[in-house]
Short mmCIF file of C-alpha atoms in Angstrom, two decimals:
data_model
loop_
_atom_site.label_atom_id
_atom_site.label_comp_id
_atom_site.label_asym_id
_atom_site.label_seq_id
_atom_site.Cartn_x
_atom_site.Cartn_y
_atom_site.Cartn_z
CA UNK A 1 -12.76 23.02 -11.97
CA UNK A 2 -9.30 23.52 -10.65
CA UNK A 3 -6.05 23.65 -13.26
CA UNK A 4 -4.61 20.21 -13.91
CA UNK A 5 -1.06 20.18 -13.14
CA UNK A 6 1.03 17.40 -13.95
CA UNK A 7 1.85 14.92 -10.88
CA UNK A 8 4.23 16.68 -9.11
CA UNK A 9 5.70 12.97 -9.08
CA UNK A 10 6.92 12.76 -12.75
CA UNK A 11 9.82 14.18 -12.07
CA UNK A 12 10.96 12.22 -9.65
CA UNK A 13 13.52 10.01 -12.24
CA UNK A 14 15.40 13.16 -11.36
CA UNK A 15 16.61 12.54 -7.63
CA UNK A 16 13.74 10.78 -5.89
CA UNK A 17 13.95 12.26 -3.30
CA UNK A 18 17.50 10.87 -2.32
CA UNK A 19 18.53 14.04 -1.06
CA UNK A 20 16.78 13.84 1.90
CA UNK A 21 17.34 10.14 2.54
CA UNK A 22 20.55 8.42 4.04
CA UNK A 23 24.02 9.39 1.47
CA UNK A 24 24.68 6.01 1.58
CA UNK A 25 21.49 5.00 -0.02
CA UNK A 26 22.05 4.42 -3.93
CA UNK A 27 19.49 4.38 -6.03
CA UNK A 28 19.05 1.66 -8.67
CA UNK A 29 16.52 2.46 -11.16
CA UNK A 30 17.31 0.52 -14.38
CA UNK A 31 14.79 -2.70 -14.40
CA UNK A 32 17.16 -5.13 -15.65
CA UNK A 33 19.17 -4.45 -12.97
CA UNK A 34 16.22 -4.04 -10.24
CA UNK A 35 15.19 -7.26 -11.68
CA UNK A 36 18.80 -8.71 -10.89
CA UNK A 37 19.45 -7.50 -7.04
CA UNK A 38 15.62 -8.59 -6.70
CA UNK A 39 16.58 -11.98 -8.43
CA UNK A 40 19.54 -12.77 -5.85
CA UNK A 41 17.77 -12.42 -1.94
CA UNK A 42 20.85 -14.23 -0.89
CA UNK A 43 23.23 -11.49 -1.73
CA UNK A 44 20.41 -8.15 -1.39
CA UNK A 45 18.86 -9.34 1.97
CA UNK A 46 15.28 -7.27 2.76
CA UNK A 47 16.54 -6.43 6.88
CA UNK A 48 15.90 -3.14 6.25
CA UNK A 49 13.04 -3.21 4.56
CA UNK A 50 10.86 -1.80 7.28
CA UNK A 51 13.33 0.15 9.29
CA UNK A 52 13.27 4.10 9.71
CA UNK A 53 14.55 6.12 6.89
CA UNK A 54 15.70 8.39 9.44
CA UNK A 55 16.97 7.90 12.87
CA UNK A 56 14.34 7.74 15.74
CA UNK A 57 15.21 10.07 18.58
CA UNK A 58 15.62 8.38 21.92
CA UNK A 59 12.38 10.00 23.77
CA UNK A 60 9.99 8.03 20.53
CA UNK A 61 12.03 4.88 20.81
CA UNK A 62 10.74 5.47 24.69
CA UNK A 63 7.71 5.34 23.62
CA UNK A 64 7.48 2.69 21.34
CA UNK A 65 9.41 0.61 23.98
CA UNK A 66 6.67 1.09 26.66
CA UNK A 67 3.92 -0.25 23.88
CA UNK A 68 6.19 -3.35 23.57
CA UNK A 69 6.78 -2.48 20.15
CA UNK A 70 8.83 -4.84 17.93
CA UNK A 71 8.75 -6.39 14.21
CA UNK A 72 10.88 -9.62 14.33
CA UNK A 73 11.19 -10.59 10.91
CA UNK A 74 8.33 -12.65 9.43
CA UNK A 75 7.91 -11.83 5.84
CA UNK A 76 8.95 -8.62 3.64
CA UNK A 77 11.93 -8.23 6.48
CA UNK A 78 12.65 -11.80 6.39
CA UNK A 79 14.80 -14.43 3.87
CA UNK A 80 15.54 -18.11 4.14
CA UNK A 81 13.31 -21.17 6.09
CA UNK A 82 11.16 -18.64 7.58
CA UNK A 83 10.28 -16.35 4.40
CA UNK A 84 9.47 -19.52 2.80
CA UNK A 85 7.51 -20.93 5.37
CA UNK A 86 5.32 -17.65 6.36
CA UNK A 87 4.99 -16.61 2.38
CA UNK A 88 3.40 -20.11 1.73
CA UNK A 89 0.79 -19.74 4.38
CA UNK A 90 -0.06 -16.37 3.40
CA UNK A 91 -0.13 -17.13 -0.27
CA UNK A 92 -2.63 -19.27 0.48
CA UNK A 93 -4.81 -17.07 2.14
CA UNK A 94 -4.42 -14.45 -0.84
CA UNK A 95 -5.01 -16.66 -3.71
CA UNK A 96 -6.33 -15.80 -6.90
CA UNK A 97 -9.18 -18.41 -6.76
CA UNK A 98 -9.94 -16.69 -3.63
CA UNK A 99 -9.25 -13.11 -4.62
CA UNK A 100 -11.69 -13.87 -7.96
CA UNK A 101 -14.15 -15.00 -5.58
CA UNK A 102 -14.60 -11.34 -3.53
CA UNK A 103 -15.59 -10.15 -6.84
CA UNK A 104 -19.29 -10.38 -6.94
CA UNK A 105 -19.98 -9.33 -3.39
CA UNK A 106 -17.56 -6.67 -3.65
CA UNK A 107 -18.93 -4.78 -6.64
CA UNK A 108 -22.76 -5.17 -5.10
CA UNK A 109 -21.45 -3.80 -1.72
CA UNK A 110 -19.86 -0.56 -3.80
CA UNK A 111 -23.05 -0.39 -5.68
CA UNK A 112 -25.17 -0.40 -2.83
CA UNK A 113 -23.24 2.30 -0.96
CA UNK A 114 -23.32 4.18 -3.83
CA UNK A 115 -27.13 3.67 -4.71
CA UNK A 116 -27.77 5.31 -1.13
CA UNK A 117 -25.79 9.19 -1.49
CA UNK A 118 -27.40 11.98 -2.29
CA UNK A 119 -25.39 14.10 -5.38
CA UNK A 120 -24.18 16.62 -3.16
CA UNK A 121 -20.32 17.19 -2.88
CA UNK A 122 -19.81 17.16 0.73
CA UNK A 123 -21.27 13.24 0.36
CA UNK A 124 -19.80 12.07 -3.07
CA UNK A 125 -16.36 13.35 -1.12
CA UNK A 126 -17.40 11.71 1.89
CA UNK A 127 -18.24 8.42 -0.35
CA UNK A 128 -15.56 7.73 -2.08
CA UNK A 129 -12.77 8.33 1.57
CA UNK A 130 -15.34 5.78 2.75
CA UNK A 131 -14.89 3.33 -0.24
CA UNK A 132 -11.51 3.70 -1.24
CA UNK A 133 -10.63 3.21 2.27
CA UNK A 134 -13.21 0.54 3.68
CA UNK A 135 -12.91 -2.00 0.55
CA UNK A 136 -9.35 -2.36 1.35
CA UNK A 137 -9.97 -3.48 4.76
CA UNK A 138 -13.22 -5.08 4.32
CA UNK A 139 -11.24 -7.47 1.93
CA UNK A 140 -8.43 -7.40 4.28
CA UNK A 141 -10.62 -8.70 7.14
CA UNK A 142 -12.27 -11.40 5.01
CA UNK A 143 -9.17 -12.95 3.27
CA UNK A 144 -7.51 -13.14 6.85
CA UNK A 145 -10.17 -14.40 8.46
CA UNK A 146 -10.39 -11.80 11.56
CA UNK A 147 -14.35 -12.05 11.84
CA UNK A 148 -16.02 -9.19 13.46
CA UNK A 149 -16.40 -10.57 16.94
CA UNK A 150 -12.59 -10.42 17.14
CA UNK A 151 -12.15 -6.49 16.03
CA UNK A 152 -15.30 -5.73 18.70
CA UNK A 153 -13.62 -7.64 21.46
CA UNK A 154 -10.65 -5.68 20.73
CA UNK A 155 -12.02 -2.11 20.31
CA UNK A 156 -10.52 -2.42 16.98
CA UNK A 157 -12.47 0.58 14.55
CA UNK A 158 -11.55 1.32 11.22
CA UNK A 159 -11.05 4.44 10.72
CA UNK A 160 -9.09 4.83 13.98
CA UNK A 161 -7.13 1.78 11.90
CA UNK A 162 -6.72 4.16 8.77
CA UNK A 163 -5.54 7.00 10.80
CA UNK A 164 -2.71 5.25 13.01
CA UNK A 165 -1.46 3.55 9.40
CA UNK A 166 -1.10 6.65 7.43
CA UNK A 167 0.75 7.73 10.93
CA UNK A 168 3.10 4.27 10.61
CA UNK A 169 3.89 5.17 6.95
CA UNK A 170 5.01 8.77 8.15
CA UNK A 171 7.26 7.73 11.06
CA UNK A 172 8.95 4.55 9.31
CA UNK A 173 9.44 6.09 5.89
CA UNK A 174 8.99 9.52 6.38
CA UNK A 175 11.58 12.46 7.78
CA UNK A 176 9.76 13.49 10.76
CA UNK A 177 11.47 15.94 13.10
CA UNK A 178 11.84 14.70 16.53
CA UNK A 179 8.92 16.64 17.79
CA UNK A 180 6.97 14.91 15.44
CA UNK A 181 8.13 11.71 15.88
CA UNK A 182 6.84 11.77 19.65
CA UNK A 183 3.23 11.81 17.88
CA UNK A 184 3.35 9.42 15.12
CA UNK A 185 5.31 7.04 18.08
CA UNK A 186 1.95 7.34 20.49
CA UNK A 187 -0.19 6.35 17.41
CA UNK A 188 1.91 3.75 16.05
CA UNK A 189 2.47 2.10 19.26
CA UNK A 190 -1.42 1.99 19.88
CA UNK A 191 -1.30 0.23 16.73
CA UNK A 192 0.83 -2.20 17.56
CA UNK A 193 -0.78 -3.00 20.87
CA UNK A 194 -4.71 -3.38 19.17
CA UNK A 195 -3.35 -5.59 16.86
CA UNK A 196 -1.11 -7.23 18.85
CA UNK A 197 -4.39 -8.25 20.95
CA UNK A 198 -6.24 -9.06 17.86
CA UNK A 199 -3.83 -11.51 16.73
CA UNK A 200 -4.07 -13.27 20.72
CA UNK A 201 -8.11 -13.50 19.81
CA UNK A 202 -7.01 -15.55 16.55
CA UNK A 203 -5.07 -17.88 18.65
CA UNK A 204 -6.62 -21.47 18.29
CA UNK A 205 -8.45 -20.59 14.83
CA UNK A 206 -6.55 -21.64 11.99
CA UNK A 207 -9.23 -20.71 9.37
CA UNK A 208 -7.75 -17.18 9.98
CA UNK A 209 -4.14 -16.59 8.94
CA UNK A 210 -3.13 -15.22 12.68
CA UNK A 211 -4.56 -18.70 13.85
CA UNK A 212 -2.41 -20.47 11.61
CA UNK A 213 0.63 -19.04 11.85
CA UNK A 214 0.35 -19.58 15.79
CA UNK A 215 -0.49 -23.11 14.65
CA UNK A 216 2.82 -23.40 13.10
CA UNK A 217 4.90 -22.06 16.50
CA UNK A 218 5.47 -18.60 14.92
CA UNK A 219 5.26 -16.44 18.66
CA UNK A 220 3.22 -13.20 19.33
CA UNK A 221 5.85 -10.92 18.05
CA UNK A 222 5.87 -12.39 14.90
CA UNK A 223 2.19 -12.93 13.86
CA UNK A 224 2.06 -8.79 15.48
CA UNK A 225 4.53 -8.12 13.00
CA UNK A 226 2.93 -9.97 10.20
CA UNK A 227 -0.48 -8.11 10.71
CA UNK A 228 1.14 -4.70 11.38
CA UNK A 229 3.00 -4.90 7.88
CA UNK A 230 -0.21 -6.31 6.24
CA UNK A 231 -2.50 -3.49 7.77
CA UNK A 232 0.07 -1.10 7.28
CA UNK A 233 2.25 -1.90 3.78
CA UNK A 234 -1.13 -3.88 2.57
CA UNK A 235 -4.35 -2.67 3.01
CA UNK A 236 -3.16 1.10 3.30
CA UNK A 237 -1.20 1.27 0.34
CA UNK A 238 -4.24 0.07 -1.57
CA UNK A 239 -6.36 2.76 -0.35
CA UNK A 240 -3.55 5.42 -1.34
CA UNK A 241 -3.08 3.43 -5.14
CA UNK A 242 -6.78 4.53 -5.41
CA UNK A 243 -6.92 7.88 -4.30
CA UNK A 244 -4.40 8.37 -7.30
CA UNK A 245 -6.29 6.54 -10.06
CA UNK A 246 -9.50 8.31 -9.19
CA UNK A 247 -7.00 11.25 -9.79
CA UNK A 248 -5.59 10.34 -12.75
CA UNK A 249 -9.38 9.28 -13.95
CA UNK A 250 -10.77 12.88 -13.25
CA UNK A 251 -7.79 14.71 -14.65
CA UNK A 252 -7.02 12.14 -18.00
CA UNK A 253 -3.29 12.29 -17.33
CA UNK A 254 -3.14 8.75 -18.42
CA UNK A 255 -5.47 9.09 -21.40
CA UNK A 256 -8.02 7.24 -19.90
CA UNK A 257 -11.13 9.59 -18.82
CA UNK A 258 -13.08 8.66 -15.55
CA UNK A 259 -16.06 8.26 -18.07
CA UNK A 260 -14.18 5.72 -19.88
CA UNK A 261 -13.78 3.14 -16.76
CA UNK A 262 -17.40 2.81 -17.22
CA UNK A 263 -15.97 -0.21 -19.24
CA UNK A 264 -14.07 -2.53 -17.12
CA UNK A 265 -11.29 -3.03 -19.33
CA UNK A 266 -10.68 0.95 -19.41
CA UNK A 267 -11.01 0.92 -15.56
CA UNK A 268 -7.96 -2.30 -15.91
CA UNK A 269 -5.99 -0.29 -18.26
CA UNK A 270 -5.96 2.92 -15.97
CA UNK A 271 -5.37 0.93 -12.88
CA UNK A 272 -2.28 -0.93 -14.95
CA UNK A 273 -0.92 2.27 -15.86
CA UNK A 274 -1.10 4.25 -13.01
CA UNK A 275 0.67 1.01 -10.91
CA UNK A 276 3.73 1.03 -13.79
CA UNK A 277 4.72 4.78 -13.87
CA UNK A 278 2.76 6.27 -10.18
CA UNK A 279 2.43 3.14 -8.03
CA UNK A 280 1.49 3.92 -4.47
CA UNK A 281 5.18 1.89 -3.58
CA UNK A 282 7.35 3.15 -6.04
CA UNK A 283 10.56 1.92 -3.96
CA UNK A 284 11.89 -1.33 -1.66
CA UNK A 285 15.00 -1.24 0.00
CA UNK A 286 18.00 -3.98 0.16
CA UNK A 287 21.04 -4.30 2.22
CA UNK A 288 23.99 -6.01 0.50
CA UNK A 289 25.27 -9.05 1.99
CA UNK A 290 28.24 -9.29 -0.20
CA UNK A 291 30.16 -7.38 -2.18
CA UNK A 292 28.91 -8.29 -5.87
CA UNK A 293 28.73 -6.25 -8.86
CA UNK A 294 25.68 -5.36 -11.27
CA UNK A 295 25.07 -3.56 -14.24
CA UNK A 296 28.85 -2.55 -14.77
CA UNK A 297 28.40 -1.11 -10.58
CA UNK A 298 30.02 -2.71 -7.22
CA UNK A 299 27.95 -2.80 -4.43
CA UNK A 300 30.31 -3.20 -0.84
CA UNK A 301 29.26 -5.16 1.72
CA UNK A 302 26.85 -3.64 4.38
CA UNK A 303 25.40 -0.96 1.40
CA UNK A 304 22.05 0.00 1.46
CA UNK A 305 20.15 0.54 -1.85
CA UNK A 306 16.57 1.78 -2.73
CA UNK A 307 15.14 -0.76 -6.20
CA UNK A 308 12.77 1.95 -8.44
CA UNK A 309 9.77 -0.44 -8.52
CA UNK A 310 7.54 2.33 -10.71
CA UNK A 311 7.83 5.92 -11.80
CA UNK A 312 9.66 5.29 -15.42
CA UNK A 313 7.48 6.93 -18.18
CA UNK A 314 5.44 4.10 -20.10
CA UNK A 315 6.95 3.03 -23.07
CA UNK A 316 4.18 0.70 -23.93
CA UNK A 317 0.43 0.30 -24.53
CA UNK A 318 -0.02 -2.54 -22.75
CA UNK A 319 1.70 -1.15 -19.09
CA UNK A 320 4.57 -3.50 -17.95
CA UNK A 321 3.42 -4.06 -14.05
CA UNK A 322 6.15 -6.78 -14.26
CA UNK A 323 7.78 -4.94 -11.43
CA UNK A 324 5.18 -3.14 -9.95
CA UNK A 325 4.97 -5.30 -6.79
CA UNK A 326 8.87 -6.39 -6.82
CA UNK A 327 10.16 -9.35 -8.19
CA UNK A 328 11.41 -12.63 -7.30
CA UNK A 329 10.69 -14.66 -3.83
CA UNK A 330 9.85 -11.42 -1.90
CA UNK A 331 7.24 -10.19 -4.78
CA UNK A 332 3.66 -8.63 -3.45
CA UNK A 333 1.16 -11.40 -2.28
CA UNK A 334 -1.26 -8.69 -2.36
CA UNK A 335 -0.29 -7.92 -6.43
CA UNK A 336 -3.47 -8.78 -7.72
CA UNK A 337 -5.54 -8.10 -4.76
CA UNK A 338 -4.18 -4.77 -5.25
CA UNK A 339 -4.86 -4.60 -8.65
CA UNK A 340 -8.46 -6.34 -8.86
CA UNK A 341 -9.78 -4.75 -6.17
CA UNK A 342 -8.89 -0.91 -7.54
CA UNK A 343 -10.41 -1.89 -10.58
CA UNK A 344 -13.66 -2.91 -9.53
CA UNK A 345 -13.70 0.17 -7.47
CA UNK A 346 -13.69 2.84 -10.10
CA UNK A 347 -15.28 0.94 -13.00
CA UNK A 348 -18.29 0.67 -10.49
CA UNK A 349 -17.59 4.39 -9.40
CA UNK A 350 -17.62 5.20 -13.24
CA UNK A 351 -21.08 3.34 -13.84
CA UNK A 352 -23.09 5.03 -10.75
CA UNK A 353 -21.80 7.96 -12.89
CA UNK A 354 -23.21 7.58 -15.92
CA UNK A 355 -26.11 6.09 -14.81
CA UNK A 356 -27.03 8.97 -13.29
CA UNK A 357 -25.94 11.15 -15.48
CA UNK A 358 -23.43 12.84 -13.37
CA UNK A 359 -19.84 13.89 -14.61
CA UNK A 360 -17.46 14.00 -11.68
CA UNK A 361 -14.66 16.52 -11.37
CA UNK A 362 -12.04 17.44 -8.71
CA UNK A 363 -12.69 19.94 -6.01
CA UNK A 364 -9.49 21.17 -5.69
CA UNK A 365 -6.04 19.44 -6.20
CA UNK A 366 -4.94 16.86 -3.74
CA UNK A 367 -2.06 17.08 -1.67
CA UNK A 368 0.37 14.41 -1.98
CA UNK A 369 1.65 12.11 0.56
CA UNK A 370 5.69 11.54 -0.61
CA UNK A 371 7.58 9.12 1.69
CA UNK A 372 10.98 6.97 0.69
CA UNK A 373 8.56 4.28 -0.53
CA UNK A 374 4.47 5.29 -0.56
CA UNK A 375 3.83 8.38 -2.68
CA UNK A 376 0.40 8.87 -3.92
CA UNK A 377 -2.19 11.47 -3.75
CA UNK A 378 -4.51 11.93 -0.22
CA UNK A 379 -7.26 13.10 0.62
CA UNK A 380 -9.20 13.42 -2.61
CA UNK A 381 -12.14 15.62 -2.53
CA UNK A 382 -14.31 15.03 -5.60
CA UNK A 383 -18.12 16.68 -6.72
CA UNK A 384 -20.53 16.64 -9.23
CA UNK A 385 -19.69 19.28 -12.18
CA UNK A 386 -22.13 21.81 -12.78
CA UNK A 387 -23.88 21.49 -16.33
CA UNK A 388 -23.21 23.94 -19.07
#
């Protein structure tokens, strides 16, 4: 097996990565005060919460523009009457009651898949891209209620889906070059336009949340905007959070082995860890409304600030996730999809293991996806280690 170098993330306390993000973007990293700014949406407004961290060059904007791209503000990027009224609708599509109830078919669905591979490392590599990314949106899919006549009638395939959102995540909160930024604009806007079709098929169904939110005279551009942050900022992230616990698993930087999440509440522990010090959205953004002062520090009117959601050193045995998925009125819906969902994941990846017999080990180190707010590790490539 491969040395085990320490996350090349841990030292991102440092500068996170501020130097190459907007001078005028100051950090705030203390939790009190994240906890504060996050605690007043009236004064830190979320508008640019999903705008570029760098400037789009006019020929991508072109592009976008002739997909009819847009994301009015519907819920991270919103505040006031509409926040309130979107987050309650969604909220109730992401319950816990219903969240809890994914459990049992969830785990039998990963156990089946897993039942089914043969031990060879081109297959447990190829099994575990196609469960750390297909739970996500299989659970995605259900809780929304987009059934699968809707994504057929639409052309609407997966992993095209998983490739055009790691592409949104690079042009929005990436530093692509303008060259680059052409590419990621064709695949984003193709995005856009699939699910901007998809949400037109929900129209008139108000068992899915795309129906409802028509139901409740939000227009096309918003409920788009609502499912391209939820595919994108949701479902995505969730796939990246796991590609770094099964990393942190194999290599036992969090003193948690993969053999240990054998036992669910090792598997919960990791997962907890992993989303208070590496979370797959260690960052949000804010824009100041007013000039106000926090923590000793005056923010002026028009500022722009990045909140440190995760990447502090535990301090704790029991991980503080308190601000793992923000805080206040514009906290994570998703928080303990995220988190439940991860879990049963690699405690179930952990058990296939030991049942038979296998110990898992990295092929070679990841690389590491590191945008203003989604760092994690990609493209994992994992195999059975040879006995002794």
């Amino acid at each position: 097996m491969t040395s085990q170098p320490t996350c090349p993330f841990d030292k991102l306390k440092d500068d996170y990565g501020m130097t190459r993000a907007s001078a005028s973007l100051s950090l705030v990293s203390d939790p009190k005060e994240v906890k504060e700014i996050l605690g007043a949406p009236d004064i830190f407004v979320p508008g640019n919460a999903l705008t570029a961290a760098v400037d789009l060059s006019p020929t991508s904007l072109r592009i976008l523009l002739r997909y009819k791209f847009e994301l009015p503000p519907i819920l991270a990027s919103a505040s006031g009457a509409t926040h309130r009224q979107v987050r309650s609708i969604v909220a109730s599509f992401f319950s816990p009651a219903r969240v809890r109830a994914q459990e049992s078919s969830v785990r039998s669905a990963i156990s089946r898949y897993l039942s089914a591979i043969t031990p060879d490392s081109q297959n447990i590599t190829q099994a575990f891209y196609d469960l750390s990314h297909g739970v996500p949106t299989m659970l995605m899919w259900d809780l929304t209620g987009v059934n699968p006549q809707v994504r057929e009638a639409v052309n609407l395939d997966d992993r095209t889906l998983w490739a055009h959102s790691i592409d949104a995540l690079e042009l929005f909160w990436g530093w692509p070059d303008a060259e680059r930024q052409e590419e990621l604009a064709h695949s984003v806007g193709k995005l856009h336009r699939t699910l901007r079709r998809m949400v037109t098929y929900c129209k008139g169904n108000p068992s899915s949340l795309y129906g409802k939110l028509y139901e409740v005279g939000k227009s096309e551009a918003e409920v788009t905007s609502l499912a391209f942050f939820l595919t994108v900022a949701g479902q995505y992230t969730t796939t990246l959070l796991i590609n770094s616990i099964m990393y942190y698993a194999l290599t036992g930087q969090k003193d948690i082995t993969f053999k240990q999440c054998a036992d669910p509440e090792q598997a919960n522990l990791l997962v907890r860890r992993v989303l208070e010090t590496q979370s797959s959205v260690p960052t949000w953004r804010r824009m100041v409304a007013e000039e106000t002062t926090v923590g000793g520090r005056t923010y002026s009117e028009g500022a722009e600030i990045l909140l440190q959601l995760s990447g502090r050193p535990s301090e704790n045995e029991n991980p503080d996730t308190s601000l793992s998925f923000g805080w206040g009125l514009h906290r994570c819906l998703g928080a303990l999809l995220a988190e439940s969902e991860s879990t049963w994941l690699i405690n179930e990846w952990a058990r296939w293991a030991e049942d038979q017999n296998h110990t898992l080990e990295l092929v070679e180190q990841p690389q590491w996806i590191e945008l203003l707010s989604f760092r994690a590790a990609n493209d994992v490539k994992i195999k059975i280690a040879e006995s002794k």
